[in-house]
mmCIF file of C-alpha atoms in Angstrom:
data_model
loop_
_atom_site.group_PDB
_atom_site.id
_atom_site.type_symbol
_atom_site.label_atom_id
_atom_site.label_comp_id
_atom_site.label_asym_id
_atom_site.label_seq_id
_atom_site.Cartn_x
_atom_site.Cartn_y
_atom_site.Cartn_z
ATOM 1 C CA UNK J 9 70.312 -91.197 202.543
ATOM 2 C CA UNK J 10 71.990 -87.960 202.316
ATOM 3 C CA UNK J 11 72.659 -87.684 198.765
ATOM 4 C CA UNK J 12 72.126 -84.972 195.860
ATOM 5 C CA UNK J 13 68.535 -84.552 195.946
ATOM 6 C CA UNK J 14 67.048 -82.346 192.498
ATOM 7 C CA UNK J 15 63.513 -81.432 191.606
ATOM 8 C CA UNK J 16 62.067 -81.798 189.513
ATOM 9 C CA UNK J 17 62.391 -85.230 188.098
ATOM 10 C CA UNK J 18 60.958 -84.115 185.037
ATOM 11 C CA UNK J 19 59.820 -80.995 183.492
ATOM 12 C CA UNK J 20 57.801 -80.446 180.436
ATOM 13 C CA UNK J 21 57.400 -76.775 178.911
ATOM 14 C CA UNK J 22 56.479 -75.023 176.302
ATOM 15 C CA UNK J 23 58.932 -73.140 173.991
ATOM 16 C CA UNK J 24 59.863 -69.455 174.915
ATOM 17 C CA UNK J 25 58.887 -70.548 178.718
ATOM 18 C CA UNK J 26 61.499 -69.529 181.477
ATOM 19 C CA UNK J 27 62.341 -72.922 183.507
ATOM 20 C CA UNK J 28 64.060 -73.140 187.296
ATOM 21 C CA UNK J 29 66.242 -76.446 188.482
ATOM 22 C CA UNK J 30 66.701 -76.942 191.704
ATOM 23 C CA UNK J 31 69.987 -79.216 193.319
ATOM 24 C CA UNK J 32 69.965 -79.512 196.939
ATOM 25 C CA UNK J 33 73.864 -80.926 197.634
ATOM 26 C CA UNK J 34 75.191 -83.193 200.133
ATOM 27 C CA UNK J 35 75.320 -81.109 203.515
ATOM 28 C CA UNK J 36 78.845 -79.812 203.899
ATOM 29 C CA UNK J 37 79.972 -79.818 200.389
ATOM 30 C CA UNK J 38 80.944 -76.578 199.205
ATOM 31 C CA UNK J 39 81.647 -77.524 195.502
ATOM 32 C CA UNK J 40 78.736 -77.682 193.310
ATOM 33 C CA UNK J 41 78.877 -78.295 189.637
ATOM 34 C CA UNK J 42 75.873 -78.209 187.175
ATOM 35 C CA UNK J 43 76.157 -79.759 183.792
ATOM 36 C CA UNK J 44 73.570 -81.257 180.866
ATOM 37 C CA UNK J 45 73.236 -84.361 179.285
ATOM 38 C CA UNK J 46 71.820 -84.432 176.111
ATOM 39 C CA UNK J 47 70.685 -87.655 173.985
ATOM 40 C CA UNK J 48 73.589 -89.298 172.643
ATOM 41 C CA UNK J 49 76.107 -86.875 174.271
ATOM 42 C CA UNK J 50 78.169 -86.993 176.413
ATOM 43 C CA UNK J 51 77.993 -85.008 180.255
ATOM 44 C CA UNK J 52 78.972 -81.363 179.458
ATOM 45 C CA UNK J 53 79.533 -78.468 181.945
ATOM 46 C CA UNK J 54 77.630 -75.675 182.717
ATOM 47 C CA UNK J 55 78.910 -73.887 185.705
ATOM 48 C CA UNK J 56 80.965 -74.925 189.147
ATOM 49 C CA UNK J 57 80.685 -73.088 192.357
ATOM 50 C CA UNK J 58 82.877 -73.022 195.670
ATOM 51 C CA UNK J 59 82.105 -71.087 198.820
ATOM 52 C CA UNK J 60 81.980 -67.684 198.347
ATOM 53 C CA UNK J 61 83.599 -67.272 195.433
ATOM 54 C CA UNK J 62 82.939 -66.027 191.955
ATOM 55 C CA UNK J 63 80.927 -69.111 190.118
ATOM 56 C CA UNK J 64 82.992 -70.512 187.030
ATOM 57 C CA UNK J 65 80.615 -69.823 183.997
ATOM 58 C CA UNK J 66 82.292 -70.821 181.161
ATOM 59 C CA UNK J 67 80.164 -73.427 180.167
ATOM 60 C CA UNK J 68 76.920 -71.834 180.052
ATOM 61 C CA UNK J 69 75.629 -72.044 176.459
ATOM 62 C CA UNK J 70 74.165 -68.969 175.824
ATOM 63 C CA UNK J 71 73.059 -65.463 178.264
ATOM 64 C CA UNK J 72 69.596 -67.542 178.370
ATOM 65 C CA UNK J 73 70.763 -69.883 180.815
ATOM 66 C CA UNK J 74 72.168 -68.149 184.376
ATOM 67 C CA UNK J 75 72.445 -70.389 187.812
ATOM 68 C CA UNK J 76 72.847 -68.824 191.562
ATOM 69 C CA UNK J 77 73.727 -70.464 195.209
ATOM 70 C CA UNK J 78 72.131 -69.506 197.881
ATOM 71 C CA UNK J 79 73.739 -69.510 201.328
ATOM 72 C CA UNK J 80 76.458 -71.914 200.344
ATOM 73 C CA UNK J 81 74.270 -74.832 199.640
ATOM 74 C CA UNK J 82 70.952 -74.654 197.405
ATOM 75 C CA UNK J 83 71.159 -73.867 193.607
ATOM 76 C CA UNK J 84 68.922 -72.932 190.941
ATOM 77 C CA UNK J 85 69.403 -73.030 187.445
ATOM 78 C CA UNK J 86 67.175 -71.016 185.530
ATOM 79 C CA UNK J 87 66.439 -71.043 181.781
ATOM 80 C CA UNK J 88 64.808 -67.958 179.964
ATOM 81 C CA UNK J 89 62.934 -68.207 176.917
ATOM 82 C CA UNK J 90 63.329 -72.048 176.290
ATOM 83 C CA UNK J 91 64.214 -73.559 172.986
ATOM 84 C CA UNK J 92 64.071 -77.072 171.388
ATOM 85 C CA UNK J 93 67.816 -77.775 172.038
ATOM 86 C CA UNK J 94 67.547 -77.539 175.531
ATOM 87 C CA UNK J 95 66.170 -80.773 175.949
ATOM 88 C CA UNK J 96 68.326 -82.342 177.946
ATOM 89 C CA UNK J 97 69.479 -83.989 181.615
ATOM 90 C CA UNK J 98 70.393 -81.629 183.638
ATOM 91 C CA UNK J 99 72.782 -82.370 186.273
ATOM 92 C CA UNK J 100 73.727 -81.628 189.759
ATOM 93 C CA UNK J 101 76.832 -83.067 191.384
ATOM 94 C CA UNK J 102 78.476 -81.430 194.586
ATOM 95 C CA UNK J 103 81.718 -82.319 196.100
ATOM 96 C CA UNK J 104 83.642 -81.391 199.250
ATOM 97 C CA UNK J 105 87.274 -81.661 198.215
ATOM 98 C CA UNK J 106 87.062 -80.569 194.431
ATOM 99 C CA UNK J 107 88.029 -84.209 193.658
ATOM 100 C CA UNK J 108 84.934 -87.034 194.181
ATOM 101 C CA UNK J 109 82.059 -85.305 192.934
ATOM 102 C CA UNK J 110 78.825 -87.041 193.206
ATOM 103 C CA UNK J 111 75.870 -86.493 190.925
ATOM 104 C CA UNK J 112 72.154 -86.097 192.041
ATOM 105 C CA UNK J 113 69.153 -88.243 189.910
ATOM 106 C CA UNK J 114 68.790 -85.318 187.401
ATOM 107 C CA UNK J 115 66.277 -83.353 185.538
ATOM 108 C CA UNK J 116 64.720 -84.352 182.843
ATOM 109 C CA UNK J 117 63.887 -80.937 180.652
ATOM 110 C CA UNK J 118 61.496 -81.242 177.718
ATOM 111 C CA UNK J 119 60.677 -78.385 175.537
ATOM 112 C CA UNK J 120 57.640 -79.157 173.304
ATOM 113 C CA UNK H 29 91.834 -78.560 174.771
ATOM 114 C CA UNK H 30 91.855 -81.533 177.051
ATOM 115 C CA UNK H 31 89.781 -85.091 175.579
ATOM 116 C CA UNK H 32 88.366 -88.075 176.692
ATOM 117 C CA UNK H 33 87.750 -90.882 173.952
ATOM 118 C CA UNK H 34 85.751 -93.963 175.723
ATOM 119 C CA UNK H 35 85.700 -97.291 173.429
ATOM 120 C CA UNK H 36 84.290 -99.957 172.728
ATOM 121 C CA UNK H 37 80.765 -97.463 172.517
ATOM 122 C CA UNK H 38 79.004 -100.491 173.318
ATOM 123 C CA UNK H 39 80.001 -104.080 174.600
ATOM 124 C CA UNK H 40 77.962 -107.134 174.915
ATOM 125 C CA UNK H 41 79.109 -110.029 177.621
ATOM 126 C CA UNK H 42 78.044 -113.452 178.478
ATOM 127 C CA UNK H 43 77.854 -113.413 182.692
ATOM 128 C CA UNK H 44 81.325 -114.703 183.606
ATOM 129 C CA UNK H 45 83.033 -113.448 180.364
ATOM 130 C CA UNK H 46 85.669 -110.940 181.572
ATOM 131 C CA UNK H 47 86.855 -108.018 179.925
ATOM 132 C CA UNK H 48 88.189 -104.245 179.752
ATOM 133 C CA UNK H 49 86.838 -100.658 178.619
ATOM 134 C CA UNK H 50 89.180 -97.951 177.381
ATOM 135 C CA UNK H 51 89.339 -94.861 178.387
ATOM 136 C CA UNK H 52 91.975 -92.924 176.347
ATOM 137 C CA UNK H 53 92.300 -88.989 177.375
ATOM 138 C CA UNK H 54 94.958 -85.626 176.605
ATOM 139 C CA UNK H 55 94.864 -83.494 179.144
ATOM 140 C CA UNK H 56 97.238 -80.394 180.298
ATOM 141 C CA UNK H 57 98.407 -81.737 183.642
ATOM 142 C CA UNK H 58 96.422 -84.520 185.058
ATOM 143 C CA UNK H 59 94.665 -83.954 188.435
ATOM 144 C CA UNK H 60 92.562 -87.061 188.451
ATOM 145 C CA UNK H 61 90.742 -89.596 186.142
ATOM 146 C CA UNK H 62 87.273 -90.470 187.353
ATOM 147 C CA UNK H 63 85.311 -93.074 186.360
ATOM 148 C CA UNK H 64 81.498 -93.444 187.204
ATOM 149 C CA UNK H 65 78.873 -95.842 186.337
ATOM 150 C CA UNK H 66 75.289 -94.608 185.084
ATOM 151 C CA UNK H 67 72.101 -96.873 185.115
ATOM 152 C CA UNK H 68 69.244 -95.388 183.025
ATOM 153 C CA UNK H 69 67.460 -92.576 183.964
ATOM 154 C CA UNK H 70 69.836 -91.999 187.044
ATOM 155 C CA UNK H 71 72.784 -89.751 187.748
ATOM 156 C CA UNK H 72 76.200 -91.077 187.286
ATOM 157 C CA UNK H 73 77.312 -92.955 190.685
ATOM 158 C CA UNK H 74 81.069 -92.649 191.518
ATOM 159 C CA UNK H 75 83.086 -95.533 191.685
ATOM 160 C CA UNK H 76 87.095 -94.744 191.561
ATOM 161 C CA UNK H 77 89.553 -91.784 191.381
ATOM 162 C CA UNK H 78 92.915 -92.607 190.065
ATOM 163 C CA UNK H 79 95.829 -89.801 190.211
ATOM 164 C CA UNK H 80 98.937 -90.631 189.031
ATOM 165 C CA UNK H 81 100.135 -93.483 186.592
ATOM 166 C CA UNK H 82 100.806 -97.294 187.942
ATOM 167 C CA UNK H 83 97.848 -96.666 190.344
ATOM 168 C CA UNK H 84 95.464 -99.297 190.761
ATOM 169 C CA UNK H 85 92.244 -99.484 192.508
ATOM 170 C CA UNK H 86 89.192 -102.520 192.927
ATOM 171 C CA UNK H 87 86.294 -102.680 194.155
ATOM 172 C CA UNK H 88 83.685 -105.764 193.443
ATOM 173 C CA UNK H 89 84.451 -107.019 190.006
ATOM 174 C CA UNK H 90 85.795 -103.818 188.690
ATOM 175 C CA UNK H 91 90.000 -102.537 188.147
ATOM 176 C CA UNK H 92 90.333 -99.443 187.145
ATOM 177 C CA UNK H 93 94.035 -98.726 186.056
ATOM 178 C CA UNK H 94 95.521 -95.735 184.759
ATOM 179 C CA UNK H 95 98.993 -94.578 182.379
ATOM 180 C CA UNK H 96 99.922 -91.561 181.049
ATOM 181 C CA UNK H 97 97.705 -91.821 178.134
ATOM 182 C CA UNK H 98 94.653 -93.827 179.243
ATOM 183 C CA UNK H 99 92.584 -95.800 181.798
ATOM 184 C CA UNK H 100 91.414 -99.164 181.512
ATOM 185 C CA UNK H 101 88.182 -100.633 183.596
ATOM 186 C CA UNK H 102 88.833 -104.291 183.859
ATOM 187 C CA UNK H 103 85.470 -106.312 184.738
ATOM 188 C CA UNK H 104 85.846 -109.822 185.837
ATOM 189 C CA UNK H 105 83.445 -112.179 185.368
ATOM 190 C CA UNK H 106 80.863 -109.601 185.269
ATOM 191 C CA UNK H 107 76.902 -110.242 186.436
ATOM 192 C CA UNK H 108 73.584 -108.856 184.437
ATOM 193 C CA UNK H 109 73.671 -106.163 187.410
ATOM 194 C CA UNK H 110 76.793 -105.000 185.959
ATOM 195 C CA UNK H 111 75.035 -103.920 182.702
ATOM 196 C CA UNK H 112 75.097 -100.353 182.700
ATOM 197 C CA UNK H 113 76.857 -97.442 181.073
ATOM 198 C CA UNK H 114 80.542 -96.320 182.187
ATOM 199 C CA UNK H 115 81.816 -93.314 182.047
ATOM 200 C CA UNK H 116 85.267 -92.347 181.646
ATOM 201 C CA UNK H 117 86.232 -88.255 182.988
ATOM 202 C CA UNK H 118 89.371 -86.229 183.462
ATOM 203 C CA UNK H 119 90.317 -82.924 185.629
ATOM 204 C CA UNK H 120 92.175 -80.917 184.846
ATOM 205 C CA UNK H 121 95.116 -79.173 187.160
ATOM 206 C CA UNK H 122 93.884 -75.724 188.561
ATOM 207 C CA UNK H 123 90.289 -77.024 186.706
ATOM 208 C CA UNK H 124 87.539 -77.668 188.340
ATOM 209 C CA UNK H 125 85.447 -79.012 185.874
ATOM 210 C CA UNK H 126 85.291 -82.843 184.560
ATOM 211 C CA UNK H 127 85.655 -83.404 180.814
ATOM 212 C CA UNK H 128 83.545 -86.652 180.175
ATOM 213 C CA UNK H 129 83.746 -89.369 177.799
ATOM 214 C CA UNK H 130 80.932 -90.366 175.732
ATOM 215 C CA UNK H 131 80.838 -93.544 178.012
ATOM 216 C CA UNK H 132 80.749 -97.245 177.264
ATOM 217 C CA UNK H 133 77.097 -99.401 177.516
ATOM 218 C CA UNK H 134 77.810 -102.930 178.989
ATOM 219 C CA UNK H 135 75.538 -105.158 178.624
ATOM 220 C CA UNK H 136 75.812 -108.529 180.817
ATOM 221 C CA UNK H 137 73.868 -111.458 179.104
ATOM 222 C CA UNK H 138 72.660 -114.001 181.673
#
């Protein structure tokens, strides 16, 4: 199928180690979305882009934690210096009218 | 600062025993109530949109309805495959993000 595809599955590092994320979205959706789900919480955002235009960061936790689309269509999310608390799903969705998002399988980040 | 309050947090059937999940939200300006249904150790899969209140949609076993206030996901006479956990989000107008619910785990006893 041609759905949200994101590697890796699942990721296990060591504290202070600098992770990527990759989300590959559904071909001809310009809206991508990134947010975490953490054990007992509920899905929170991290950052939304469209096109070309200036990402919407405002839910980026902390300067450790920066994301960047190439080319319209495949994102990374990179975290520097990993701590404890960023164990989490992480979670790709992508959307082509800002209004049905769908999500990808996730990463699951564990930092030992 | 716009909310999303899913409940019962859990919600155990017997297969055939219908029922309904709440989804109660504030939001400034509603552009669209979402709901989605997660297995574990998957990504949330979409099922409905809803936009403005009095709109209904169905698909399967599942009604999602929606007011002013809050959505309700009706399940009639629900199947073990139904057990899963469903989440309740809102957008904002002029957002872009979703503001989720904690969700609701269903649990469908055969």
């Amino acid at each position: 199928g041609a759905g949200v595809s994101q590697s890796p599955s699942n990721k296990v590092t060591e504290k202070g180690k600098d992770v990527e994320l990759r989300c590959d979205p559904i071909s001809g959706h310009t809206a991508l979305y990134w947010y975490r789900q953490s054990l007992g919480q509920g899905l929170e955002f991290l950052i939304y882009f469209q096109g070309n235009s200036a990402p919407d960061k405002s839910g980026l936790p902390s300067d450790r934690f920066s994301a960047e689309r190439t080319g319209g269509s495949v994102s990374t999310l990179t975290i520097q210096r990993t701590q404890q608390e960023d164990s989490a799903v992480y979670l790709c969705a992508s959307s082509l009218n800002r209004r049905d998002s769908f999500f990808g399988p996730g990463t699951r980040l564990t930092v030992l | 600062e716009d909310q999303v309050t899913q409940s019962p947090e859990a919600l155990r059937l017997q297969e055939g025993e219908s029922s309904s999940l709440n989804c109660s939200y504030t939001v400034s300006g509603l552009r669209g109530l979402f709901w989605y249904r997660q297995d574990p150790g998957k990504g949330p899969e979409f099922l409905f949109t809803l936009y403005s209140a009095g709109e209904e949609k169905e698909k399967e076993r599942l009604k999602a309805t929606l007011t002013k206030k809050e959505s309700f996901l009706h399940i009639t006479a629900p199947k073990p495959e139904d057990s899963a956990t469903y989440l309740c989000a809102v957008q904002a107008r002029g957002a872009q993000k979703l503001v989720f619910g904690q969700g609701t785990r269903l649990t469908i006893n055969p």
